[in-house]
Short mmCIF file of C-alpha atoms and ligand atoms in Angstrom, two decimals:
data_model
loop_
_atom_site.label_atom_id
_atom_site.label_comp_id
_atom_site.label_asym_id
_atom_site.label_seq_id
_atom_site.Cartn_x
_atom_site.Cartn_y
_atom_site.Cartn_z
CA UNK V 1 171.78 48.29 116.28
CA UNK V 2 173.09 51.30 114.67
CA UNK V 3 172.90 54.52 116.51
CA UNK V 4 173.17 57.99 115.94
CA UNK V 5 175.20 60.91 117.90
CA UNK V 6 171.66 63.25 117.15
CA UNK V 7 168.95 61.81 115.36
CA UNK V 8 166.96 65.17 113.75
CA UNK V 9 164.72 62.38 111.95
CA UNK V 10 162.99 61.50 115.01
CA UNK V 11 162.78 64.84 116.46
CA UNK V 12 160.92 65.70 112.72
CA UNK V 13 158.57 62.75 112.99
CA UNK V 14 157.30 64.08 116.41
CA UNK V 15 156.57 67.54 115.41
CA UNK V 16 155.77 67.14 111.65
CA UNK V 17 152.68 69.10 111.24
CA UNK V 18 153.62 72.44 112.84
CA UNK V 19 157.18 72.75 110.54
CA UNK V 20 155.32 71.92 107.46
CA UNK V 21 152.69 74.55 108.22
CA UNK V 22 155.10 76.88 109.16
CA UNK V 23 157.27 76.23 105.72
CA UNK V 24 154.02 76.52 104.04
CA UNK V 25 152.77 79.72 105.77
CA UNK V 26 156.78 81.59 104.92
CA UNK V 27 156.37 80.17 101.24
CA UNK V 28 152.57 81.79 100.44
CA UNK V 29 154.07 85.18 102.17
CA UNK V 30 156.90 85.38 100.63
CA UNK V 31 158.21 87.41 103.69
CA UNK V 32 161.73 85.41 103.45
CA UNK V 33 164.25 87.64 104.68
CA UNK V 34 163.70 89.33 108.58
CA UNK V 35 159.68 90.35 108.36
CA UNK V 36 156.90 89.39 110.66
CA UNK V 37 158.18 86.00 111.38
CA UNK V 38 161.42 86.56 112.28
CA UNK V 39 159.97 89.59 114.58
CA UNK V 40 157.69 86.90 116.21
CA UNK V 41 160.09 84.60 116.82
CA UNK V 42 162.30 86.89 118.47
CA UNK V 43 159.83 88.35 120.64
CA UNK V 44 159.24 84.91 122.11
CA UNK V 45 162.89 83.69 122.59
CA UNK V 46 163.16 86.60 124.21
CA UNK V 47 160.23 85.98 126.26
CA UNK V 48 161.37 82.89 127.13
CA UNK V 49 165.22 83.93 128.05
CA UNK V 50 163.41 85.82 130.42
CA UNK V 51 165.29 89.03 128.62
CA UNK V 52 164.41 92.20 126.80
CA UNK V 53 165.33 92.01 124.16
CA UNK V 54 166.34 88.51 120.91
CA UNK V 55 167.73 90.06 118.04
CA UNK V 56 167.42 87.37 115.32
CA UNK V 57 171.09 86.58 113.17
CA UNK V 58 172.17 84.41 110.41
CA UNK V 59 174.45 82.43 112.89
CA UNK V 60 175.67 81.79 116.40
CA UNK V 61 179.16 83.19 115.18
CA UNK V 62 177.35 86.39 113.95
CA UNK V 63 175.63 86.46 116.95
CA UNK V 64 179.31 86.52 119.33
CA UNK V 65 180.95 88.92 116.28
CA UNK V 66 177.91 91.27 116.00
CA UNK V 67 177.85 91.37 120.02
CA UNK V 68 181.12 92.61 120.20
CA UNK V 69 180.95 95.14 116.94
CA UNK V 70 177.98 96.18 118.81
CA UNK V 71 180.27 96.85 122.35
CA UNK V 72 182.80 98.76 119.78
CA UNK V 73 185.18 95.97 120.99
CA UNK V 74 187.84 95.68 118.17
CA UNK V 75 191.55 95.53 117.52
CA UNK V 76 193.89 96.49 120.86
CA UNK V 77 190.96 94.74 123.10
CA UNK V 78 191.15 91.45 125.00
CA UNK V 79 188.55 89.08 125.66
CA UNK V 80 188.61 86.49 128.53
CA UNK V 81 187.41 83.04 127.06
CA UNK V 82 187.76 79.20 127.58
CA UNK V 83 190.44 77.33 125.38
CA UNK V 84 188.22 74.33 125.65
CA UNK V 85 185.01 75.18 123.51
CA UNK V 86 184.02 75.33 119.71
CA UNK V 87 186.54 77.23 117.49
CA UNK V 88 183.79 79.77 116.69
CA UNK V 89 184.13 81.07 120.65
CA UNK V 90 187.68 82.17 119.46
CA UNK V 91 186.93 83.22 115.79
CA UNK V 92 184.41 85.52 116.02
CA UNK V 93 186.33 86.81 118.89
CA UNK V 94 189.43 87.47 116.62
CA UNK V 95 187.17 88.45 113.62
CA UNK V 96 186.06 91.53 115.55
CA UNK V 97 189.92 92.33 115.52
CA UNK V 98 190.25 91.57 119.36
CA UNK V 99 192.52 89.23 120.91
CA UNK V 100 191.20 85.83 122.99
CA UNK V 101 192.68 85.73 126.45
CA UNK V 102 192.15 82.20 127.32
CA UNK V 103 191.60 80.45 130.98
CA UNK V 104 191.65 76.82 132.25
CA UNK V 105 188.93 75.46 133.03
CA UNK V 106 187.37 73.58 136.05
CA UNK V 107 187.77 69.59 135.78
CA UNK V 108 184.25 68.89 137.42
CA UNK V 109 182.09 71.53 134.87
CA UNK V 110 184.55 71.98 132.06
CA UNK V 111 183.91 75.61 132.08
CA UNK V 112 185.84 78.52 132.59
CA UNK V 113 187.56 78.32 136.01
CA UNK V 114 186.09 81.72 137.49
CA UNK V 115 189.24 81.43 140.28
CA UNK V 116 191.60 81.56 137.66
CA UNK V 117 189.79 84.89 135.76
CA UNK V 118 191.64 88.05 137.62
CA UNK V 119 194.93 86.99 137.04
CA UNK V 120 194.32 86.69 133.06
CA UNK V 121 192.93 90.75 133.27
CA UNK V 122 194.90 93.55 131.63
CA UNK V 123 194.33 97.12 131.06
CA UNK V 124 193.36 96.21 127.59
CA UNK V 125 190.53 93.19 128.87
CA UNK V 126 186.77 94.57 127.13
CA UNK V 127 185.20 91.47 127.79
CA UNK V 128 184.97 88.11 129.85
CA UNK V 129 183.16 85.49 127.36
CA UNK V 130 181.96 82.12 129.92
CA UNK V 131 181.16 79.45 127.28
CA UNK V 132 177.78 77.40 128.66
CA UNK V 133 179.67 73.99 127.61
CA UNK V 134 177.73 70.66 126.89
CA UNK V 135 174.59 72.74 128.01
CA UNK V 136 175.64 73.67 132.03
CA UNK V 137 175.89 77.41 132.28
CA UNK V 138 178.97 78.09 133.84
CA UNK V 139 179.51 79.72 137.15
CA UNK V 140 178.24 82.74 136.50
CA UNK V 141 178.25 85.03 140.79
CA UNK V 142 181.83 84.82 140.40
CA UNK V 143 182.43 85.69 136.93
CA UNK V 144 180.51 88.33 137.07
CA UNK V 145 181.66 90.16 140.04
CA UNK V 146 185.02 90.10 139.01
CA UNK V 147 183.50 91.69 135.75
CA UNK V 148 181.58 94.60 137.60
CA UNK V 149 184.72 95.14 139.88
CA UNK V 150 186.95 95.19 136.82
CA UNK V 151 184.32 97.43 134.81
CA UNK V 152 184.11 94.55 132.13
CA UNK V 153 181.17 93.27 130.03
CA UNK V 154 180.30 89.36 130.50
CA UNK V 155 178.78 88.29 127.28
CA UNK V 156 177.44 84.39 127.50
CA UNK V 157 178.59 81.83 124.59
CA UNK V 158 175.06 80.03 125.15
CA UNK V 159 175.04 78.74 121.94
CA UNK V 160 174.37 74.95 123.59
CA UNK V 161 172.44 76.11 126.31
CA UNK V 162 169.25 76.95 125.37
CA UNK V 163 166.49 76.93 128.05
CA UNK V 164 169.18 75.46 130.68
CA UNK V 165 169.32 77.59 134.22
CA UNK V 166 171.89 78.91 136.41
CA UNK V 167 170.12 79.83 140.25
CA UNK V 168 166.64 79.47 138.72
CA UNK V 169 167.28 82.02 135.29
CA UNK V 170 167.44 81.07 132.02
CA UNK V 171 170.85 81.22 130.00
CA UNK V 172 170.39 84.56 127.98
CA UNK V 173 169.38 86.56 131.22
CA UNK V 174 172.58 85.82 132.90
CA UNK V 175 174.98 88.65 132.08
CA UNK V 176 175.52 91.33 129.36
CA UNK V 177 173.84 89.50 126.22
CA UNK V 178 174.02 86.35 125.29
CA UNK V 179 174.96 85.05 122.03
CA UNK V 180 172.79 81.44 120.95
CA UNK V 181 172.99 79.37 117.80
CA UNK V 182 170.46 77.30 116.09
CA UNK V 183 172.90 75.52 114.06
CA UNK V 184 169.96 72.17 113.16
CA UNK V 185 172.09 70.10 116.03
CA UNK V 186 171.87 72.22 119.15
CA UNK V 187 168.92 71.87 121.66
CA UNK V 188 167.26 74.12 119.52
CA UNK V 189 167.61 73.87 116.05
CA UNK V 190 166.74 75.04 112.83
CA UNK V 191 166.78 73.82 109.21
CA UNK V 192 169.52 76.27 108.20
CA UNK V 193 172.22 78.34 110.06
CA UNK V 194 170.55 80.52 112.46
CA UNK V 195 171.71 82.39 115.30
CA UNK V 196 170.34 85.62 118.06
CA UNK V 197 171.86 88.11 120.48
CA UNK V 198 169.93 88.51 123.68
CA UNK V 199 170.04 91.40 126.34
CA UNK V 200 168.32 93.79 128.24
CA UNK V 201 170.54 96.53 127.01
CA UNK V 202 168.46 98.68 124.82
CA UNK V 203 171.91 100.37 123.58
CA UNK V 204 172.87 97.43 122.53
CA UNK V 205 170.11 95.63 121.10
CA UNK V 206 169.64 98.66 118.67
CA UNK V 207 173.69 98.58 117.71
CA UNK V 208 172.92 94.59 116.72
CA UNK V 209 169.81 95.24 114.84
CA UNK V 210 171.63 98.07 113.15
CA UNK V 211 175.00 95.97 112.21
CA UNK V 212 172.90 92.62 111.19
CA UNK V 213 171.26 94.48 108.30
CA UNK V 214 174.07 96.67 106.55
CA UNK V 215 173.72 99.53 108.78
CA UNK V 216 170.52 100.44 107.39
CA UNK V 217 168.21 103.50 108.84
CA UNK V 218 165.37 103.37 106.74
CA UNK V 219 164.89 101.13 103.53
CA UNK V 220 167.90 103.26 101.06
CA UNK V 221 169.71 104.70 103.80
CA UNK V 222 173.02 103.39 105.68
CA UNK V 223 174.75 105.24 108.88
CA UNK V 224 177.31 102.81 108.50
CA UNK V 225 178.72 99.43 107.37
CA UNK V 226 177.24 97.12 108.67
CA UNK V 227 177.00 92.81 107.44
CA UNK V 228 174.47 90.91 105.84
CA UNK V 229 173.86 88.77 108.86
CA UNK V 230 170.19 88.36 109.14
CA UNK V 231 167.80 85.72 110.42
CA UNK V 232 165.69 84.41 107.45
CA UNK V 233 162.09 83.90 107.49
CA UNK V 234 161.95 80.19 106.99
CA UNK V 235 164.36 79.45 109.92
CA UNK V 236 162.62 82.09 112.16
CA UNK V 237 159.23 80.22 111.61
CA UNK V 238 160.58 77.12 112.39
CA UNK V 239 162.07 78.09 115.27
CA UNK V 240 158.81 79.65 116.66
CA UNK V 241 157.28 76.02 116.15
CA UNK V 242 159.98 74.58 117.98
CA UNK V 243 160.27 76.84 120.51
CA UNK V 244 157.39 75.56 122.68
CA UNK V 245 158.72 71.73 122.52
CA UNK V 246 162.35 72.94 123.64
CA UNK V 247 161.35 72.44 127.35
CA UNK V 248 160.09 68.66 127.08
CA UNK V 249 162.87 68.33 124.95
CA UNK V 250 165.29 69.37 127.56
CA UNK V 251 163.68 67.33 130.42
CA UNK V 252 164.10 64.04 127.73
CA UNK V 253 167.62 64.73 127.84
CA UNK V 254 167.86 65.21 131.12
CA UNK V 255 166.46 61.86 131.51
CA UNK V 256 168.54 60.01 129.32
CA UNK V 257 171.73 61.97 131.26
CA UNK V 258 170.17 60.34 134.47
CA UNK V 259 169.99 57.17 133.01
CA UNK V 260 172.96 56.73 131.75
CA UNK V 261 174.90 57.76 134.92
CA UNK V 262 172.95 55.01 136.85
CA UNK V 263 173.69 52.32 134.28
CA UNK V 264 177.80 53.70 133.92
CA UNK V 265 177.97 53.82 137.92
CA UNK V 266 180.05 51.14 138.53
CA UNK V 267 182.54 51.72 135.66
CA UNK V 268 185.68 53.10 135.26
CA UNK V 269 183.49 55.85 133.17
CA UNK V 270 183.18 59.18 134.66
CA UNK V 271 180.30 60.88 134.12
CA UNK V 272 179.35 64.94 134.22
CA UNK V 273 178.52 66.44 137.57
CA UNK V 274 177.05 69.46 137.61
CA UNK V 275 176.86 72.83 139.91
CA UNK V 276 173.87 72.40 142.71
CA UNK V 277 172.81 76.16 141.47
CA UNK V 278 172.58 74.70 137.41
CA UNK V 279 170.22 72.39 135.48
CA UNK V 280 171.55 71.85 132.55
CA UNK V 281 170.64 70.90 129.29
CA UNK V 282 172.49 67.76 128.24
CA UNK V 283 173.41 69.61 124.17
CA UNK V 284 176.32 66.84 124.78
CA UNK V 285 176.49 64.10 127.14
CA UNK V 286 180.14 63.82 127.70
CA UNK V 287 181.91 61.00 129.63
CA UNK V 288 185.90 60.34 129.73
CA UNK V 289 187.11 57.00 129.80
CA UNK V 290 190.88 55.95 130.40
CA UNK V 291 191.95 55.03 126.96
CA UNK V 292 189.90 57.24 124.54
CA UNK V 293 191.25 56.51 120.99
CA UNK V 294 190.12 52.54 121.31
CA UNK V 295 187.31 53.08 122.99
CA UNK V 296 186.16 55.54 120.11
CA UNK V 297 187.15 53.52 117.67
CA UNK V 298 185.66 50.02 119.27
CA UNK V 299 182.16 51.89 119.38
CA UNK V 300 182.13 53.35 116.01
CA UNK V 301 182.97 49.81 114.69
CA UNK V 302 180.02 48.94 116.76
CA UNK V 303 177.49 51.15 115.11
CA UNK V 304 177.36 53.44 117.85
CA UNK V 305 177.40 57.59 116.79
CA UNK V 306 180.13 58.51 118.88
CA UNK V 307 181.97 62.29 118.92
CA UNK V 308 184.49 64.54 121.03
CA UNK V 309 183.90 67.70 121.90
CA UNK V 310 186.58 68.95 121.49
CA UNK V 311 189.70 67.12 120.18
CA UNK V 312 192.09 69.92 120.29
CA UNK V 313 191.66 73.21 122.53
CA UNK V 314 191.93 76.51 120.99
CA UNK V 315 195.15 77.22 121.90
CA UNK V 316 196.78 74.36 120.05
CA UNK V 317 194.18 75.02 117.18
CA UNK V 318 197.07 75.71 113.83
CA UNK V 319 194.84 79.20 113.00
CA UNK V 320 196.30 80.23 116.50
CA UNK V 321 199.58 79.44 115.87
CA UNK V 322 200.53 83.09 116.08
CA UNK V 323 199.31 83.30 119.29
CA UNK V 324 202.44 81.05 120.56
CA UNK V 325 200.74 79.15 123.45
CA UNK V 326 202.81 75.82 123.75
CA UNK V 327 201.22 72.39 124.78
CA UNK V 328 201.07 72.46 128.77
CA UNK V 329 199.76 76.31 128.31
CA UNK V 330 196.40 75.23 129.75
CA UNK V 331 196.72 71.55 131.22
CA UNK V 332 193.06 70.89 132.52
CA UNK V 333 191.52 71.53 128.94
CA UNK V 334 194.36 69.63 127.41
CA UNK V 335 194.23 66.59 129.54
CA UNK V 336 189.87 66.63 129.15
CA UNK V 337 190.62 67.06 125.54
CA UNK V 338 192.56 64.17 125.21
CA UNK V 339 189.87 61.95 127.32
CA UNK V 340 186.11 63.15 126.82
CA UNK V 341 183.84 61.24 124.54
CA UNK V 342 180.08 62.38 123.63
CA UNK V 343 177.88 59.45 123.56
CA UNK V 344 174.32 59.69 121.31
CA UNK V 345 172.17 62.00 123.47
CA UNK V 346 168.55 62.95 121.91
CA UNK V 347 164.92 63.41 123.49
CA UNK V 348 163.59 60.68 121.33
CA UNK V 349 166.27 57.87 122.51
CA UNK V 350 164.75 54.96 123.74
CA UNK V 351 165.69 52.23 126.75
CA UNK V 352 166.53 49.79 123.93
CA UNK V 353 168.98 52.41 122.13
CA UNK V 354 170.41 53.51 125.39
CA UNK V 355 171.37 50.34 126.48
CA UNK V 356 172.89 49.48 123.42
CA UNK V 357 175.10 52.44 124.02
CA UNK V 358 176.25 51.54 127.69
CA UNK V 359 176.37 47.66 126.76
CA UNK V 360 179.26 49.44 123.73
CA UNK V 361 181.00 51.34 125.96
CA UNK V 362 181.51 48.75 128.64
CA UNK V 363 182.68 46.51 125.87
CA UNK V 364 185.26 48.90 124.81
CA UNK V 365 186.38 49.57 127.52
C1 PLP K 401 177.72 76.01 117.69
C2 PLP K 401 178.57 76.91 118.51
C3 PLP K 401 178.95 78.20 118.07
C4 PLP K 401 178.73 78.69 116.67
O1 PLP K 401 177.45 78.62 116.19
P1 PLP K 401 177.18 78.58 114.60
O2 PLP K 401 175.70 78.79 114.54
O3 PLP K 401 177.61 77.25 114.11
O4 PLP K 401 177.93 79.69 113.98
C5 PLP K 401 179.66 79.01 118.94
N1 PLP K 401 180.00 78.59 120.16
C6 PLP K 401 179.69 77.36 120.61
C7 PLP K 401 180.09 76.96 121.99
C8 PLP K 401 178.98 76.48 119.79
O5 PLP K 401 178.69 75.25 120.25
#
């Protein structure tokens, strides 16, 4: 039985009628760049988020850079972030001209290590940037009180943590803004590259709108450069059809993660734990096992979709060379890196497919 990491096949099969009638309804309007539907589906993320404000992007990296433009954080600035998350985290960080500042993170959650923040502060810090990893929002009292004490914005990577909770909000309502992605693999997905800032900072939200669309006022006129970072209107109408299935979708996953620990219980697998005041959302279902490269490679060989996120942390990432952060600079992400494996983690899984998955592991072990 061969199967996949993410199976977007199934998820289209369950929900084919409302994306073709939303295609359909984008194609007759021709409205396919920002217009009604992108306004509509921002209005109900943010709705959702439980925030003000979703400004609607062409990306989840636009989303983090645009954030930042929007701040005015730039070159001389220094923003706190986790070594252990997708390159983008860093990128857009360092395409906005700022420096990352990274922190270890906590073995249990593999997110930022909020204990290990205040030391990592300078007078030049602008920003503390908590990536929700694997879909757990990370411990967000701590970080931000250190960020009101320190005068700092917290801006949320939640770009795999859509509809997930930290003390009973939704990621997106948990700090600053948020930045999410829609990239078609993450727990929500479009058919494109996709991305939104969310907030309840009015300031803000107008500075992103602003920047997404070339600076433009009024249809001729620019106050400033801005990008060509916009939502489109296909991707914005299937995300609005989408939208209301996210939260079954989640709860699937969050069955499958349940499952899975019960049937890898008595194995030399570990398997995620998760903060008492979370509920994540399972975007990867991430194990470690003691001798990762054959284990990997026993699976695959087995037909089973296997992936790690993330082989090599930021810091040891060859575009931040320059930065000249030696191996042992942040041991905890190093030694997860070296260990974690995602196994095939999907609403739509069944019993059958699981257990094919556990039966692989436990043979390559
Ligand atoms: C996917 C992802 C991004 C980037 O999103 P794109 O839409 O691919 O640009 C940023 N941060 C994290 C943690 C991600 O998983």
């Amino acid at each position: 039985m061969s199967i996949p990491l993410v199976d977007l096949k199934a998820q289209y099969a369950g929900i084919r009628p409302d994306i073709d009638a939303a295609i359909q309804r984008v194609i007759e309007s021709t409205a396919f760049i920002m217009g009604p539907e992108v306004s509509a589906f921002e209005t109900a993320f943010a709705a959702y988020c439980g925030a003000k404000h979703a400004i609607g992007v062409s990306s989840g990296t636009a989303a983090i850079f645009l954030t930042l433009a929007g701040y005015g954080i730039g070159p001389g600035d220094e923003v706190i972030t986790t070594p252990f998350t997708f390159f983008a985290t860093g990128e857009a960080i360092s395409q906005a001209g700022a420096h990352p500042v990274f922190v270890d993170i906590d073995p249990q959650t593999y997110n930022i290590d909020p204990a290990r923040i205040a030391a990592a502060i300078t007078p030049y810090t602008k920003a503390i940037m908590p990536v929700h990893l694997y879909g757990q929002p990370a411990d967000m009292e701590p970080i931000n009180a250190i960020a009101q004490a320190h005068g700092l914005k917290v801006i949320e990577d939640a770009a795999q943590a859509h509809g997930s909770r930290y003390q009973g909000r939704r990621a997106g309502s948990l700090a600053d803004a948020a930045c999410f992605s829609f990239y078609p693999s993450k727990n929500l997905g479009c058919y494109g590259d996709g991305g939104a800032v969310v907030t309840d900072d009015d300031d803000l939200a107008a500075r992103v709108r602003l920047l997404r669309d070339h600076g433009r006022i009024n249809k001729y006129e620019h106050s400033e450069l801005g990008y060509g970072h916009r939502l489109d209107g296909l991707q914005a109408a299937i995300l609005a059809a989408k939208l209301p299935y996210l939260d079954g979708w989640n709860a699937g996953r969050r069955q499958r993660a349940a499952r899975y620990a019960e049937l890898l219980a008595d194995t030399p697998v570990v398997t995620p734990t998760h903060l008492a005041e979370t509920e994540p959302v399972y975007h990867c279902y991430v194990v470690r096992v003691p001798e990762r490269e054959a284990t990997l490679n026993q699976m695959q060989a087995a037909g089973i979709g296997v992936g790690v996120h993330y082989p090599i942390p930021l810091h040891l990432q060859p575009a931040y060379r320059y930065l000249e952060l030696e191996r042992g600079s942040y041991p905890i992400s190093e030694l997860m890196a070296e260990s974690v494996i995602s196994l095939p983690m999907y609403a739509e899984m069944s019993d059958e497919q699981q257990d094919a998955v556990v039966a692989a592991i436990k043979a390559a072990l």
